[in-house]
Amino acid sequence: MSIIPKTVNPDLQKERAKASFNVEDFALWYHGGEEKLKFKRFFESYIFKDLDDTRNSFQDWSHEEIFADALKNGIELAKKLRKLQEEVNPGGNDIWPALYGSPDAWGAMPSGNPFSVHFAMMVGCIRQQGTDEQYEKFGKRAENFEITGAYAQTELGHGTFLRGLETRADFDRKTDEFVLNTPTITSYKWWPGGLGHAANYCVVVANLYIDNDPKGVAMFMVQLRDEKTHMPLPGIDVGDIGKKMGFAGVNNGYLGLKNVRIPRTNMLMRHAQVLPDGTYVKSPASVLAYFTMVFVRCLIVRNNSTMLSMASTIATRYSAVRRQSPINPKEPEPQIIDH
């Protein structure tokens, strides 16, 4: 059965007909005008027309089955959006990748998108925290899905308290490299979306040390897995934290680092820099390091408001179509909304 119903329950239609305002006028206002509403309806039809409602029955599947299905759904949606972008606005980015994480596309990935953090956080972080050269090197590849990534900030011991992060990056002048370590169990990165299986690169948030002198938080591009075999690289301890209730297919993961060496130029250096001789150039505003996570917190608020509105809509519709417990035994069971 298609995910888009072809009929409307008569009780639901009856309640809709009672509205004291013009529903189409409200939709035009809510969605920002005729062109935007027209595109929304076209977009939803384009994305959902060939999907069936059996994809919503994943709750009883194994963890492995859920992830495999989420991976397939995420890739299928990406292909659809790329095709639509070329049909509607070739060379643009207003559909792909802009709408990949849009609430209008959520229905195509009921168990969650394994690549949501890849676009919402890693690509954005490289663009905002990295230099133009670093974006050309890493960001473009990530944007084109040539590499997949995660954003590893939260640790078992600390989350948003960035100064307390225990993951450390020590600069080695002799080799012009950073050496990354998670020296304690509480310093392990824990919970980043997509880290468990989907990512082969990662933005690692760590405290920077030069000659054992702490310089504050910095961000580093770290390759986690081989691009061909997808196996973890030496010094990388990475995996999935297991099945959970929400975002079941997002494969949230853990990450441990043991003497992992990366080039000095893998530190994202738009705002703060480490020069080859070990000179530290301070960021003009240290709070800029918080921007990626603050931005995503804003997205979470937006998404939660959308989810709450969806839940309210489902509950209201259900109360219109569900009939139960007759008030008058000689009459049919009334709609719940009439109780």
Coordinates of C-alpha atoms in Angstrom, one line a residue:
M1 CA 0.0 0.0 0.0
S2 CA 1.3 3.4 -0.9
I3 CA 2.5 5.8 1.8
I4 CA 0.2 8.4 0.2
P5 CA -3.5 7.4 0.8
K6 CA -5.8 7.7 -2.1
T7 CA -8.9 8.2 0.0
V8 CA -9.9 10.2 3.0
N9 CA -11.8 8.7 6.0
P10 CA -15.4 10.1 5.9
D11 CA -15.3 11.1 9.6
L12 CA -12.0 13.0 9.0
Q13 CA -13.4 14.7 5.9
K14 CA -16.5 15.7 7.9
E15 CA -14.4 17.4 10.6
R16 CA -12.3 19.2 8.0
A17 CA -15.5 20.5 6.4
K18 CA -16.5 22.1 9.7
A19 CA -13.5 24.5 9.7
S20 CA -14.4 28.1 10.3
F21 CA -11.6 29.3 7.9
N22 CA -10.5 28.5 4.4
V23 CA -8.0 25.7 4.7
E24 CA -6.3 26.5 1.4
D25 CA -5.9 30.2 2.4
F26 CA -4.3 29.0 5.6
A27 CA -1.9 26.7 3.8
L28 CA -0.9 29.5 1.5
W29 CA -0.1 31.7 4.5
Y30 CA 1.6 29.0 6.5
H31 CA 3.9 27.9 3.7
G32 CA 4.8 31.3 2.5
G33 CA 2.8 31.8 -0.7
E34 CA 1.5 30.0 -3.7
E35 CA 4.9 29.0 -5.3
K36 CA 6.3 27.6 -2.1
L37 CA 3.1 25.6 -1.4
K38 CA 3.0 24.3 -5.0
F39 CA 6.7 23.2 -4.7
K40 CA 6.1 21.5 -1.3
R41 CA 3.2 19.4 -2.8
F42 CA 5.2 18.6 -5.9
F43 CA 8.3 17.7 -3.7
E44 CA 6.3 15.4 -1.4
S45 CA 4.6 13.6 -4.4
Y46 CA 8.0 13.2 -6.1
I47 CA 9.7 11.7 -3.0
F48 CA 6.8 9.5 -1.7
K49 CA 5.0 8.3 -4.8
D50 CA 6.8 5.0 -5.1
L51 CA 7.2 4.3 -1.4
D52 CA 4.9 1.9 0.5
D53 CA 3.9 1.9 4.2
T54 CA 5.6 -1.4 5.1
R55 CA 8.8 0.7 5.7
N56 CA 7.3 1.9 9.0
S57 CA 7.3 -1.6 10.5
F58 CA 11.0 -1.6 11.4
Q59 CA 10.5 -1.6 15.2
D60 CA 10.5 -5.4 15.4
W61 CA 13.7 -5.8 13.2
S62 CA 17.1 -6.5 14.4
H63 CA 19.6 -3.7 14.9
E64 CA 21.5 -4.8 11.8
E65 CA 18.4 -5.0 9.7
I66 CA 17.3 -1.5 10.8
F67 CA 20.7 0.0 9.9
A68 CA 20.8 -1.8 6.5
D69 CA 17.4 -0.5 5.6
A70 CA 18.2 3.1 6.8
L71 CA 21.3 3.0 4.7
K72 CA 19.4 2.0 1.7
N73 CA 16.7 4.6 2.3
G74 CA 19.3 7.3 2.8
I75 CA 21.1 6.5 -0.5
E76 CA 17.8 6.2 -2.4
L77 CA 16.7 9.6 -1.2
A78 CA 20.0 11.2 -2.1
K79 CA 19.7 9.8 -5.6
K80 CA 16.2 11.2 -6.0
L81 CA 17.2 14.6 -4.8
R82 CA 20.3 14.7 -7.1
K83 CA 18.1 13.8 -10.0
L84 CA 15.4 16.4 -9.1
Q85 CA 18.1 19.1 -8.7
E86 CA 19.3 18.5 -12.2
E87 CA 15.7 18.5 -13.5
V88 CA 14.6 21.7 -11.7
N89 CA 17.8 23.8 -11.3
P90 CA 20.9 22.2 -12.8
G91 CA 24.1 23.2 -11.0
G92 CA 22.2 24.6 -8.0
N93 CA 22.1 23.3 -4.4
D94 CA 18.6 24.4 -3.3
I95 CA 17.3 20.8 -3.5
W96 CA 20.5 18.7 -3.2
P97 CA 21.9 18.7 -0.6
A98 CA 19.7 21.5 1.0
L99 CA 16.6 19.4 1.4
Y100 CA 18.3 16.1 2.4
G101 CA 17.5 16.8 6.1
S102 CA 14.3 18.7 5.5
P103 CA 11.2 17.6 7.6
D104 CA 9.4 17.3 4.2
A105 CA 11.6 14.3 3.4
W106 CA 11.5 12.6 6.8
G107 CA 8.9 10.1 5.7
A108 CA 11.3 8.6 3.3
M109 CA 13.6 7.6 6.2
P110 CA 11.3 6.5 9.0
S111 CA 14.1 5.0 11.2
G112 CA 16.3 8.0 10.7
N113 CA 19.0 9.1 8.3
P114 CA 22.5 7.7 8.9
F115 CA 24.0 10.7 7.0
S116 CA 22.1 13.5 8.8
V117 CA 25.1 14.5 10.9
H118 CA 27.3 14.2 7.9
F119 CA 25.5 17.1 6.2
A120 CA 24.1 19.0 9.2
M121 CA 27.3 19.1 11.2
M122 CA 30.5 17.8 9.5
V123 CA 30.1 19.6 6.1
G124 CA 28.9 22.8 7.8
C125 CA 31.7 22.6 10.4
I126 CA 34.4 22.3 7.7
R127 CA 32.9 25.3 5.9
Q128 CA 32.6 27.4 9.0
Q129 CA 35.7 26.4 10.9
G130 CA 38.1 25.4 8.1
T131 CA 40.0 27.5 5.6
D132 CA 38.9 27.8 2.0
E133 CA 41.7 25.4 1.1
Q134 CA 40.5 22.9 3.7
Y135 CA 37.0 23.1 2.4
E136 CA 38.3 22.4 -1.1
K137 CA 40.2 19.4 0.2
F138 CA 37.7 17.9 2.6
G139 CA 34.4 19.8 2.4
K140 CA 33.8 19.3 -1.4
R141 CA 34.5 15.6 -1.1
A142 CA 32.0 15.3 1.8
E143 CA 29.4 17.4 0.0
N144 CA 29.7 15.1 -3.1
F145 CA 29.4 12.0 -0.9
E146 CA 32.9 10.9 -1.9
I147 CA 33.6 10.5 1.9
T148 CA 31.1 10.2 4.8
G149 CA 31.6 11.7 8.2
A150 CA 30.5 12.4 11.7
Y151 CA 31.1 15.1 14.3
A152 CA 32.7 13.7 17.5
Q153 CA 32.4 16.1 20.4
T154 CA 30.4 14.4 23.2
E155 CA 32.4 12.1 25.5
L156 CA 31.4 9.6 28.1
G157 CA 32.6 12.1 30.7
H158 CA 31.6 15.4 29.1
G159 CA 29.2 16.8 26.5
T160 CA 28.6 20.5 26.1
F161 CA 31.3 21.5 28.6
L162 CA 34.0 21.8 26.0
R163 CA 36.8 22.9 28.3
G164 CA 36.4 19.7 30.2
L165 CA 36.9 17.4 27.1
E166 CA 39.6 14.9 27.8
T167 CA 40.5 14.0 24.2
R168 CA 43.8 15.7 23.5
A169 CA 45.8 16.6 20.4
D170 CA 49.5 17.2 21.0
F171 CA 51.6 19.0 18.4
D172 CA 54.8 17.3 17.3
R173 CA 57.1 19.8 15.7
K174 CA 59.5 17.2 14.4
T175 CA 56.9 15.6 12.1
D176 CA 54.6 18.6 11.7
E177 CA 51.8 16.4 13.0
F178 CA 49.2 16.3 15.8
V179 CA 49.0 13.1 17.9
L180 CA 45.5 12.4 19.1
N181 CA 44.6 10.3 22.2
T182 CA 41.6 9.4 24.3
P183 CA 43.6 8.6 27.5
T184 CA 40.8 7.5 29.7
I185 CA 37.5 5.6 29.3
T186 CA 35.6 8.8 30.0
S187 CA 37.4 10.5 27.2
Y188 CA 36.0 8.1 24.6
K189 CA 33.7 9.9 22.1
W190 CA 30.2 8.6 22.7
W191 CA 26.9 9.1 20.8
P192 CA 27.9 10.9 17.6
G193 CA 25.4 10.1 14.8
G194 CA 26.7 8.1 11.9
L195 CA 29.9 7.2 13.7
G196 CA 29.0 3.6 14.4
H197 CA 29.2 2.3 10.8
A198 CA 28.4 5.0 8.2
A199 CA 31.4 7.4 8.7
N200 CA 34.9 7.0 7.3
Y201 CA 36.0 10.5 8.4
C202 CA 35.2 12.5 11.4
V203 CA 35.6 16.0 12.8
V204 CA 37.1 15.3 16.3
V205 CA 36.8 18.0 18.9
A206 CA 39.8 17.9 21.3
N207 CA 41.8 20.1 23.6
L208 CA 45.0 21.3 21.9
Y209 CA 48.4 21.1 23.6
I210 CA 51.7 22.5 22.5
D211 CA 54.7 21.5 24.7
N212 CA 52.1 20.2 27.1
D213 CA 50.7 23.7 27.4
P214 CA 46.8 23.7 26.9
K215 CA 45.6 26.1 24.2
G216 CA 41.9 25.4 24.3
V217 CA 39.5 23.5 22.1
A218 CA 40.3 22.8 18.4
M219 CA 38.8 20.7 15.7
F220 CA 40.6 18.1 13.6
M221 CA 39.8 16.2 10.4
V222 CA 40.5 12.5 11.2
Q223 CA 40.2 9.6 8.8
L224 CA 38.7 6.7 10.7
R225 CA 38.3 3.9 8.1
D226 CA 40.0 2.9 4.9
E227 CA 38.1 4.4 1.9
K228 CA 38.1 1.1 0.0
T229 CA 37.7 -1.6 2.7
H230 CA 35.9 0.6 5.3
M231 CA 38.0 -1.1 8.0
P232 CA 39.2 1.0 10.9
L233 CA 42.7 2.4 10.6
P234 CA 45.5 1.8 13.1
G235 CA 44.9 3.4 16.5
I236 CA 41.2 3.8 15.8
D237 CA 38.7 2.0 18.1
V238 CA 35.3 2.7 16.6
G239 CA 31.9 1.0 16.7
D240 CA 28.1 1.2 17.2
I241 CA 26.7 1.8 20.7
G242 CA 23.7 -0.5 20.0
K243 CA 20.0 -0.4 19.5
K244 CA 18.0 2.5 21.0
M245 CA 14.5 3.9 20.9
G246 CA 14.8 7.0 18.8
F247 CA 16.6 7.5 15.4
A248 CA 17.1 3.7 15.3
G249 CA 18.9 3.7 12.0
V250 CA 21.4 6.5 12.7
N251 CA 24.1 4.2 14.1
N252 CA 25.3 6.4 16.9
G253 CA 28.8 5.3 17.8
Y254 CA 31.9 5.5 20.0
L255 CA 35.4 6.4 19.2
G256 CA 38.8 5.8 20.9
L257 CA 42.1 7.2 19.7
K258 CA 45.5 5.8 20.5
N259 CA 48.5 7.8 19.2
V260 CA 46.7 8.6 15.9
R261 CA 48.8 11.0 13.9
I262 CA 47.4 13.5 11.4
P263 CA 49.0 16.3 9.4
R264 CA 49.1 19.7 11.1
T265 CA 47.0 21.0 8.2
N266 CA 44.1 18.7 9.3
M267 CA 43.4 21.1 12.2
L268 CA 40.5 23.4 11.0
M269 CA 42.2 26.8 11.0
R270 CA 39.9 29.5 9.8
H271 CA 39.9 31.1 13.3
A272 CA 42.9 29.7 15.2
Q273 CA 46.1 28.4 13.7
V274 CA 49.2 26.4 14.7
L275 CA 52.2 27.3 12.6
P276 CA 55.0 24.8 11.6
D277 CA 57.3 26.1 14.4
G278 CA 54.6 25.5 17.0
T279 CA 53.4 29.2 17.3
Y280 CA 49.8 29.3 18.3
V281 CA 47.7 32.0 16.7
K282 CA 44.6 32.6 18.9
S283 CA 41.1 32.8 17.5
P284 CA 39.7 36.4 17.6
A285 CA 36.8 34.9 19.6
S286 CA 37.1 31.6 21.3
V287 CA 33.3 31.1 21.3
L288 CA 33.5 30.6 17.5
A289 CA 34.5 27.0 18.3
Y290 CA 31.0 26.4 19.8
F291 CA 29.2 27.5 16.6
T292 CA 28.6 24.1 15.0
M293 CA 27.0 22.6 18.1
V294 CA 25.0 25.8 18.9
F295 CA 23.7 25.8 15.3
V296 CA 22.6 22.1 15.6
R297 CA 20.9 22.8 19.0
C298 CA 18.8 25.4 17.1
L299 CA 18.0 22.7 14.5
I300 CA 16.9 20.4 17.3
V301 CA 14.5 23.0 18.7
R302 CA 13.1 23.5 15.2
N303 CA 12.8 19.7 14.6
N304 CA 11.2 19.1 18.0
S305 CA 8.6 21.8 17.3
T306 CA 7.9 20.0 14.0
M307 CA 7.6 16.6 15.7
L308 CA 5.3 18.0 18.3
S309 CA 3.1 19.5 15.6
M310 CA 3.1 16.1 13.8
A311 CA 2.2 14.3 17.1
S312 CA -0.7 16.8 17.7
T313 CA -1.9 16.3 14.1
I314 CA -1.9 12.5 14.5
A315 CA -3.7 12.6 17.8
T316 CA -6.3 15.0 16.5
R317 CA -6.9 12.9 13.3
Y318 CA -7.1 9.7 15.4
S319 CA -9.7 11.3 17.7
A320 CA -11.8 12.0 14.6
V321 CA -11.6 8.6 13.0
R322 CA -11.7 6.4 16.2
R323 CA -15.1 5.6 17.5
Q324 CA -15.6 4.1 20.9
S325 CA -17.9 3.6 23.9
P326 CA -21.5 4.8 23.0
I327 CA -23.0 7.4 25.2
N328 CA -26.5 6.4 24.2
P329 CA -26.8 2.6 23.8
K330 CA -29.3 3.1 20.9
E331 CA -26.8 5.2 18.9
P332 CA -23.6 4.3 17.1
E333 CA -20.3 4.7 18.9
P334 CA -19.3 8.3 18.8
Q335 CA -16.0 9.7 17.7
I336 CA -13.5 10.2 20.5
I337 CA -13.4 13.9 19.7
D338 CA -17.1 14.1 20.7
H339 CA -16.6 12.6 24.2

